[in-house]
């Protein structure tokens, strides 16, 4: 029996790891092969996602102290609404969905301040993706990339921007990759995100071609 084509694709990694850039580039390449593609992200553009982003735009040195459990619930609530409103209809319509961040972001980021088992529990209703690309990158490299991006744009500082936090997040993603197989997590694909944009794109695209897209 042949494997069904992977159509719900997720990009995960620390800030500066390149998930947003690759989401865009891979979408273009898939469209060039004739696929119909939806590009989306979380927090989503919907009402709960917008509220979540507003609460995230905090100076990490002077946070407005949004309760971390409240934030975790908002990410999870946004996800279910995002699925219902955008992701599931697109999949039902036969399209490919590329999502910049999803459940694993909540596991890694919200487990900094909340009980990891509880974070998993509140995300249990979210459909598991067909493929999750986990961008593996040392925190220092991600921090340097974000700093140079900030120097060129007016992008806001966010709650998770401290170097110590980014190091914990990088370790969190590495742990998901290391433990994934033993936990029965399906279809996690490690991406070496320290390579060039072109090389990372090639690696991801090769994996998609290998899986029949
Ligand atoms: P972005 O930088 O990819 O736009 O994401 C915004 C921030 O939200 C980023 O620092 C990661 C964080 N985040 C979480 O903490 N939990 C989540 O579930 C998601 C989707 C994002």
XYZ file of N, CA and C and ligand atoms in Angstrom:
660
model
N 0.847 -1.197 0.000
C 0.000 0.000 0.000
C 0.880 1.243 0.000
N 0.538 2.224 -0.839
C 1.362 3.438 -0.841
C 0.880 4.395 0.250
N 1.864 5.131 0.799
C 1.558 6.125 1.833
C 0.748 7.265 1.232
N -0.256 7.794 1.970
C -0.933 8.984 1.447
C 0.036 10.166 1.411
N -0.205 11.094 0.480
C 0.677 12.260 0.392
C 0.553 13.103 1.653
N 1.702 13.598 2.168
C 1.607 14.487 3.326
C 1.060 15.843 2.867
N -0.007 16.306 3.512
C -0.573 17.586 3.058
C -0.641 18.636 4.157
N -0.510 18.204 5.419
C -0.512 19.176 6.514
C 0.930 19.248 7.047
N 1.638 20.302 6.637
C 3.077 20.416 6.903
C 3.336 21.568 7.874
N 4.149 21.296 8.896
C 4.393 22.292 9.937
C 5.893 22.566 10.049
N 6.208 23.828 10.309
C 7.598 24.264 10.465
C 7.788 24.765 11.893
N 8.772 24.205 12.594
C 8.970 24.518 14.010
C 10.424 24.859 14.300
N 10.652 25.767 15.235
C 12.021 26.061 15.664
C 12.071 27.333 16.483
N 13.237 27.608 17.054
C 13.389 28.827 17.862
C 13.287 30.056 16.961
N 13.161 31.209 17.585
C 13.131 32.462 16.837
C 14.456 32.606 16.084
N 14.363 32.999 14.815
C 15.575 33.143 14.010
C 15.992 31.857 13.320
N 15.241 30.789 13.492
C 15.662 29.517 12.880
C 15.254 29.428 11.410
N 14.390 30.356 10.950
C 14.092 30.408 9.516
C 12.781 29.756 9.103
N 11.914 29.429 10.047
C 10.667 28.740 9.684
C 9.799 29.588 8.757
N 9.738 30.899 9.036
C 8.870 31.769 8.226
C 9.381 31.859 6.791
N 10.692 32.044 6.646
C 11.303 32.132 5.312
C 11.063 30.842 4.532
N 11.278 29.706 5.185
C 11.132 28.432 4.469
C 9.682 28.135 4.123
N 8.787 28.538 5.010
C 7.366 28.332 4.730
C 7.017 29.019 3.396
N 7.500 30.235 3.244
C 7.204 30.996 2.025
C 7.859 30.340 0.793
N 9.148 29.991 0.942
C 9.875 29.434 -0.211
C 9.321 28.074 -0.637
N 8.994 27.248 0.350
C 8.472 25.916 0.015
C 7.087 26.049 -0.625
N 6.303 27.001 -0.130
C 4.983 27.221 -0.742
C 5.150 27.571 -2.220
N 6.107 28.465 -2.506
C 6.333 28.855 -3.917
C 6.730 27.645 -4.761
N 7.620 26.815 -4.201
C 8.094 25.675 -4.986
C 6.978 24.658 -5.210
N 6.145 24.479 -4.213
C 5.035 23.526 -4.378
C 4.027 24.063 -5.400
N 3.777 25.376 -5.347
C 2.844 25.963 -6.334
C 3.402 25.802 -7.741
N 4.738 25.964 -7.852
C 5.359 25.824 -9.174
C 5.200 24.397 -9.706
N 5.003 23.441 -8.810
C 4.754 22.057 -9.244
C 3.270 21.789 -9.441
N 2.457 22.833 -9.337
C 1.031 22.690 -9.637
C 0.143 22.415 -8.438
N 0.716 22.422 -7.216
C -0.113 22.180 -6.030
C -0.847 23.448 -5.604
N -2.013 23.254 -5.015
C -2.709 24.384 -4.392
C -2.289 24.423 -2.924
N -1.786 25.579 -2.499
C -1.128 25.670 -1.193
C -1.699 26.815 -0.366
N -1.970 26.533 0.902
C -2.331 27.592 1.850
C -1.153 27.790 2.789
N -0.702 29.043 2.911
C 0.357 29.380 3.867
C -0.294 30.020 5.072
N 0.007 29.507 6.247
C -0.576 30.117 7.428
C 0.402 30.033 8.590
N 0.011 30.573 9.735
C 0.936 30.620 10.874
C 0.167 30.653 12.170
N 0.877 30.364 13.255
C 0.284 30.536 14.582
C 1.239 31.359 15.447
N 0.734 32.268 16.313
C -0.674 32.602 16.477
C -1.309 32.983 15.147
N -2.561 32.577 14.966
C -3.231 32.732 13.671
C -3.717 34.165 13.479
N -4.174 34.487 12.271
C -4.709 35.839 12.037
C -6.108 36.045 12.633
N -6.694 35.017 13.226
C -8.041 35.140 13.796
C -8.057 35.941 15.094
N -9.267 36.100 15.656
C -9.444 36.982 16.820
C -8.604 36.524 18.024
N -8.599 35.230 18.308
C -7.835 34.741 19.473
C -6.334 34.884 19.209
N -5.940 34.631 17.977
C -4.529 34.761 17.610
C -4.051 36.206 17.726
N -4.905 37.122 17.301
C -4.524 38.545 17.379
C -4.366 38.971 18.843
N -5.277 38.517 19.675
C -5.177 38.839 21.103
C -3.885 38.250 21.686
N -3.568 37.018 21.280
C -2.363 36.352 21.786
C -1.120 37.147 21.390
N -1.067 37.590 20.134
C 0.092 38.379 19.684
C 0.213 39.687 20.456
N -0.935 40.277 20.738
C -0.913 41.538 21.487
C -0.301 41.305 22.875
N -0.674 40.190 23.492
C -0.156 39.901 24.828
C 1.315 39.490 24.794
N 1.764 38.987 23.628
C 3.165 38.559 23.485
C 4.120 39.730 23.326
N 3.609 40.826 22.805
C 4.485 41.963 22.472
C 4.890 42.688 23.741
N 5.672 41.995 24.532
C 6.112 42.487 25.837
C 7.616 42.666 25.821
N 8.092 43.693 26.467
C 9.529 43.770 26.705
C 9.852 42.709 27.764
N 10.726 41.724 27.433
C 10.965 40.647 28.397
C 11.570 41.147 29.708
N 12.190 42.339 29.659
C 12.754 42.890 30.900
C 11.654 43.492 31.776
N 10.549 43.906 31.116
C 9.461 44.541 31.878
C 8.112 43.963 31.446
N 7.888 42.686 31.695
C 6.653 42.063 31.206
C 5.423 42.602 31.919
N 4.297 42.632 31.163
C 3.037 43.056 31.777
C 2.467 41.923 32.625
N 3.274 40.919 32.804
C 2.929 39.746 33.602
C 1.578 39.138 33.256
N 1.444 38.749 31.963
C 0.297 37.926 31.580
C 0.534 36.559 32.210
N -0.471 36.008 32.804
C -0.315 34.705 33.442
C 0.089 33.657 32.393
N 1.189 32.912 32.614
C 1.658 31.953 31.606
C 0.618 30.889 31.271
N -0.174 30.476 32.254
C -1.200 29.457 31.966
C -2.288 30.041 31.082
N -2.601 31.312 31.294
C -3.591 31.984 30.441
C -3.067 32.022 29.004
N -1.788 32.367 28.859
C -1.184 32.421 27.528
C -1.216 31.035 26.869
N -0.895 30.006 27.643
C -0.902 28.629 27.102
C -2.297 28.256 26.606
N -3.315 28.653 27.385
C -4.695 28.346 26.976
C -5.072 29.131 25.722
N -4.581 30.362 25.626
C -4.877 31.153 24.423
C -4.261 30.521 23.172
N -2.996 30.091 23.274
C -2.369 29.434 22.117
C -3.174 28.195 21.710
N -3.585 27.413 22.720
C -4.325 26.174 22.421
C -5.707 26.497 21.839
N -6.357 27.515 22.382
C -7.688 27.899 21.889
C -7.588 28.432 20.462
N -6.577 29.261 20.227
C -6.370 29.795 18.874
C -6.179 28.652 17.887
N -5.453 27.639 18.319
C -5.140 26.491 17.436
C -6.419 25.776 16.996
N -7.311 25.510 17.948
C -8.545 24.796 17.595
C -9.399 25.635 16.656
N -9.447 26.927 16.917
C -10.229 27.817 16.057
C -9.601 27.926 14.663
N -8.265 27.970 14.648
C -7.514 28.040 13.390
C -7.779 26.783 12.549
N -7.774 25.624 13.234
C -8.066 24.368 12.528
C -9.452 24.424 11.899
N -10.431 24.798 12.718
C -11.820 24.789 12.256
C -12.052 25.799 11.130
N -11.440 26.972 11.285
C -11.726 28.062 10.350
C -10.945 27.935 9.038
N -9.664 27.522 9.157
C -8.815 27.602 7.969
C -8.174 26.275 7.555
N -7.571 25.577 8.519
C -6.735 24.422 8.146
C -7.585 23.245 7.654
N -8.576 22.840 8.441
C -9.352 21.647 8.052
C -10.135 21.872 6.757
N -10.784 23.045 6.565
C -11.463 23.247 5.280
C -10.503 23.153 4.093
N -9.288 23.689 4.247
C -8.325 23.635 3.134
C -7.909 22.184 2.865
N -7.673 21.419 3.929
C -7.291 20.007 3.739
C -8.436 19.233 3.102
N -9.650 19.494 3.569
C -10.825 18.808 2.994
C -10.983 19.136 1.518
N -10.521 20.319 1.152
C -10.617 20.769 -0.239
C -9.444 20.256 -1.082
N -8.586 19.437 -0.471
C -7.479 18.845 -1.222
C -6.239 19.720 -1.344
N -6.204 20.813 -0.567
C -5.038 21.700 -0.658
C -3.940 21.231 0.300
N -2.741 21.778 0.080
C -1.631 21.546 1.005
C -1.592 22.736 1.962
N -1.447 22.455 3.252
C -1.380 23.536 4.239
C 0.020 23.566 4.843
N 0.658 24.743 4.752
C 1.951 24.942 5.407
C 1.718 25.857 6.594
N 2.053 25.402 7.785
C 1.799 26.207 8.978
C 3.113 26.507 9.698
N 3.364 27.802 9.874
C 4.553 28.283 10.559
C 4.265 28.248 12.064
N 4.742 27.218 12.737
C 4.518 26.919 14.164
C 3.167 26.244 14.374
N 3.163 25.349 15.394
C 1.927 24.618 15.722
C 2.098 24.004 17.115
N 1.605 22.800 17.310
C 1.563 22.201 18.662
C 2.931 22.163 19.348
N 3.978 21.798 18.592
C 5.292 21.646 19.239
C 5.774 22.983 19.806
N 5.392 24.104 19.178
C 5.733 25.410 19.773
C 5.153 25.529 21.170
N 3.902 25.118 21.321
C 3.302 25.196 22.658
C 4.026 24.276 23.638
N 4.311 23.045 23.203
C 5.031 22.125 24.102
C 6.324 22.781 24.595
N 7.079 23.376 23.646
C 8.414 23.872 23.995
C 8.323 25.216 24.738
N 7.585 26.171 24.182
C 7.559 27.516 24.787
C 6.760 27.532 26.087
N 5.570 26.960 26.088
C 4.728 27.066 27.277
C 5.228 26.160 28.404
N 6.034 25.139 28.056
C 6.580 24.283 29.119
C 7.698 24.982 29.880
N 8.121 26.160 29.425
C 9.097 26.929 30.207
C 8.480 27.335 31.541
N 7.187 27.648 31.508
C 6.537 28.191 32.710
C 5.389 27.343 33.238
N 4.945 26.362 32.456
C 3.785 25.553 32.873
C 4.181 24.078 32.911
N 3.363 23.279 33.559
C 3.601 21.837 33.625
C 3.514 21.236 32.212
N 4.607 20.621 31.732
C 4.616 20.101 30.360
C 3.464 19.128 30.063
N 3.087 18.307 31.039
C 1.995 17.348 30.798
C 0.669 18.078 30.596
N 0.489 19.153 31.354
C -0.734 19.947 31.205
C -0.750 20.631 29.830
N 0.408 21.132 29.401
C 0.474 21.782 28.081
C 0.108 20.771 26.994
N 0.605 19.560 27.136
C 0.248 18.531 26.134
C -1.246 18.237 26.188
N -1.778 18.185 27.420
C -3.204 17.832 27.570
C -4.104 18.870 26.888
N -3.796 20.141 27.058
C -4.702 21.161 26.488
C -4.560 21.261 24.965
N -3.546 20.592 24.425
C -3.371 20.597 22.962
C -3.766 19.268 22.316
N -4.343 18.383 23.119
C -4.592 17.021 22.638
C -5.633 16.955 21.519
N -6.546 17.902 21.493
C -7.598 17.873 20.467
C -7.102 18.346 19.101
N -5.916 18.934 19.060
C -5.423 19.493 17.785
C -4.906 18.360 16.896
N -5.408 18.297 15.697
C -4.997 17.239 14.753
C -3.481 17.236 14.554
N -2.888 16.068 14.591
C -1.427 15.961 14.424
C -1.075 16.152 12.944
N -0.028 16.930 12.629
C 0.324 17.169 11.221
C 0.863 15.914 10.534
N 0.872 15.935 9.222
C 1.438 14.817 8.457
C 2.964 14.831 8.540
N 3.531 16.026 8.607
C 4.993 16.165 8.725
C 5.294 17.410 9.550
N 6.232 17.266 10.492
C 6.669 18.435 11.265
C 8.171 18.590 11.060
N 8.578 19.657 10.388
C 10.009 19.937 10.219
C 10.485 20.708 11.442
N 11.442 20.131 12.164
C 11.962 20.796 13.364
C 13.323 21.387 13.013
N 13.398 22.713 13.020
C 14.617 23.424 12.637
C 15.562 23.449 13.831
N 16.683 22.771 13.686
C 17.634 22.633 14.780
C 18.706 23.712 14.618
N 18.857 24.557 15.656
C 19.790 25.695 15.549
C 20.270 26.081 16.944
N 21.600 26.337 17.105
C 22.049 26.814 18.404
C 21.403 28.168 18.719
N 21.083 28.380 19.991
C 20.402 29.614 20.389
C 21.183 30.856 19.960
N 22.523 30.793 20.051
C 23.335 31.983 19.733
C 23.144 32.399 18.280
N 23.047 31.434 17.394
C 22.883 31.753 15.965
C 21.504 32.393 15.742
N 20.497 31.830 16.368
C 19.152 32.399 16.248
C 19.103 33.818 16.792
N 19.734 34.035 17.937
C 19.723 35.364 18.560
C 20.408 36.382 17.650
N 21.530 35.989 17.039
C 22.256 36.916 16.162
C 21.401 37.255 14.941
N 20.713 36.261 14.399
C 19.852 36.522 13.224
C 18.714 37.466 13.597
N 18.095 37.234 14.758
C 16.974 38.094 15.162
C 17.477 39.519 15.399
N 18.667 39.650 16.002
C 19.205 40.992 16.275
C 19.439 41.740 14.965
N 19.968 41.063 13.948
C 20.232 41.783 12.697
C 18.927 42.103 11.975
N 17.909 41.246 12.121
C 16.597 41.546 11.532
C 15.973 42.764 12.209
N 16.091 42.808 13.534
C 15.511 43.923 14.299
C 16.164 45.241 13.919
N 17.488 45.176 13.599
C 18.211 46.400 13.250
C 17.672 46.970 11.932
N 17.075 46.113 11.113
C 16.590 46.579 9.798
C 15.092 46.850 9.762
N 14.351 46.399 10.762
C 12.896 46.571 10.747
C 12.459 47.161 12.092
N 11.160 47.428 12.200
C 10.676 47.940 13.494
C 9.954 46.841 14.279
N 10.375 45.592 14.032
C 9.758 44.445 14.696
C 9.821 44.599 16.228
N 8.693 44.302 16.887
C 8.613 44.489 18.338
C 9.410 43.428 19.095
N 9.921 43.837 20.243
C 10.551 42.865 21.147
C 9.445 42.025 21.768
N 9.690 40.722 21.952
C 8.653 39.846 22.492
C 9.099 39.183 23.778
N 8.100 38.621 24.417
C 8.240 38.004 25.727
C 9.390 36.988 25.840
N 9.656 36.231 24.753
C 10.623 35.126 24.860
C 12.017 35.510 24.363
N 12.292 36.823 24.261
C 13.502 37.247 23.559
C 14.817 37.181 24.347
N 14.774 36.910 25.622
C 16.028 36.911 26.388
C 16.927 35.743 25.966
N 18.264 35.986 25.919
C 19.181 34.910 25.521
C 19.014 33.641 26.345
N 18.849 33.788 27.660
C 18.722 32.580 28.495
C 17.471 31.800 28.099
N 16.420 32.533 27.755
C 15.174 31.870 27.342
C 15.388 31.138 26.028
N 16.040 31.789 25.075
C 16.264 31.153 23.764
C 17.117 29.890 23.911
N 18.051 29.914 24.863
C 18.861 28.700 25.089
C 17.983 27.567 25.617
N 17.076 27.883 26.511
C 16.170 26.838 27.043
C 15.251 26.319 25.932
N 14.841 27.231 25.049
C 13.955 26.816 23.955
C 14.693 25.885 22.981
N 15.957 26.251 22.664
C 16.744 25.396 21.753
C 16.888 24.001 22.368
N 17.108 23.963 23.681
C 17.230 22.659 24.359
C 15.886 21.921 24.310
N 14.801 22.665 24.415
C 13.465 22.048 24.357
C 13.210 21.399 23.008
N 13.568 22.087 21.935
C 13.384 21.492 20.592
C 14.291 20.271 20.410
N 15.533 20.383 20.910
C 16.454 19.243 20.781
C 15.876 18.029 21.519
N 15.233 18.288 22.646
C 14.655 17.184 23.412
C 13.466 16.552 22.663
N 12.661 17.389 22.039
C 11.535 16.841 21.254
C 12.087 15.923 20.164
N 13.169 16.371 19.505
C 13.757 15.546 18.446
C 14.320 14.249 19.011
N 14.976 14.352 20.162
C 15.612 13.157 20.729
C 14.568 12.160 21.232
N 13.496 12.671 21.850
C 12.531 11.768 22.477
C 11.376 11.383 21.563
N 11.225 12.148 20.465
C 10.082 11.923 19.579
C 9.847 10.472 19.213
N 10.865 9.802 18.657
C 10.640 8.428 18.212
C 10.184 7.507 19.349
N 10.796 7.642 20.532
C 10.411 6.740 21.628
C 9.014 7.078 22.145
N 8.557 8.308 21.912
C 7.207 8.684 22.348
C 6.174 8.417 21.257
N 6.632 7.832 20.169
C 5.702 7.482 19.095
C 5.247 8.680 18.279
N 6.028 9.786 18.323
C 5.635 10.961 17.529
C 5.894 10.672 16.066
N 4.864 10.812 15.279
C 4.991 10.454 13.878
C 5.560 11.607 13.065
N 6.468 11.282 12.175
C 6.860 12.203 11.122
C 7.438 13.528 11.590
N 8.372 13.440 12.527
C 9.189 14.599 12.879
C 10.438 14.525 12.009
N 10.788 15.610 11.335
C 11.968 15.601 10.481
C 12.919 16.697 10.956
N 14.137 16.309 11.349
C 15.108 17.293 11.790
C 15.691 18.024 10.579
N 15.790 19.352 10.712
C 16.387 20.155 9.655
C 17.584 20.877 10.265
N 18.741 20.797 9.591
C 19.902 21.550 10.075
C 19.725 23.001 9.636
N 19.251 23.826 10.561
C 18.878 25.200 10.207
C 20.073 26.148 10.220
N 21.279 25.622 10.481
C 22.451 26.503 10.433
C 22.978 26.618 8.994
N 22.461 25.787 8.094
C 22.876 25.871 6.684
C 22.265 27.117 6.033
N 22.666 27.385 4.782
C 22.139 28.572 4.082
C 20.647 28.395 3.796
N 19.983 29.507 3.503
C 18.549 29.465 3.172
C 18.315 28.475 2.025
N 19.199 28.540 1.007
C 19.026 27.667 -0.160
C 19.178 26.200 0.230
N 20.212 25.921 1.048
C 20.476 24.522 1.413
C 19.350 23.965 2.282
N 18.831 24.790 3.194
C 17.731 24.321 4.040
C 16.509 24.031 3.166
N 16.247 24.951 2.217
C 15.110 24.760 1.308
C 15.256 23.482 0.496
N 16.477 23.235 0.008
C 16.717 22.008 -0.773
C 16.443 20.765 0.059
N 16.916 20.788 1.310
C 16.752 19.609 2.174
C 15.264 19.335 2.421
N 14.514 20.396 2.681
C 13.085 20.211 2.948
C 12.377 19.732 1.685
N 12.709 20.345 0.582
C 12.032 19.986 -0.662
C 12.355 18.547 -1.060
N 13.611 18.157 -0.845
C 13.992 16.768 -1.160
C 13.154 15.797 -0.333
N 12.944 16.134 0.924
C 12.133 15.263 1.791
C 10.692 15.176 1.259
N 10.162 16.329 0.813
C 8.787 16.332 0.293
C 8.688 15.502 -0.981
N 9.691 15.618 -1.839
C 9.682 14.827 -3.082
C 9.773 13.337 -2.749
N 10.629 13.033 -1.762
C 10.790 11.639 -1.339
C 9.458 11.058 -0.875
N 8.624 11.932 -0.297
C 7.311 11.478 0.203
C 6.198 11.637 -0.823
N 6.605 11.926 -2.062
C 5.624 11.840 -3.144
C 5.001 13.146 -3.597
N 5.357 14.277 -2.983
C 4.724 15.536 -3.403
C 5.332 16.067 -4.705
P 6.473 34.069 15.522
O 7.712 34.763 15.994
O 6.730 32.805 14.814
O 5.513 34.984 14.824
O 5.701 33.558 16.849
C 5.396 34.426 17.858
C 5.920 33.939 19.176
O 4.949 33.102 19.777
C 7.216 33.160 19.160
O 8.100 33.714 20.113
C 6.823 31.785 19.609
C 5.573 32.022 20.411
N 4.655 30.884 20.445
C 4.419 30.222 21.632
O 4.977 30.577 22.663
N 3.555 29.175 21.650
C 2.880 28.750 20.536
O 2.098 27.794 20.611
C 3.121 29.462 19.298
C 2.385 29.041 18.064
C 4.011 30.510 19.296
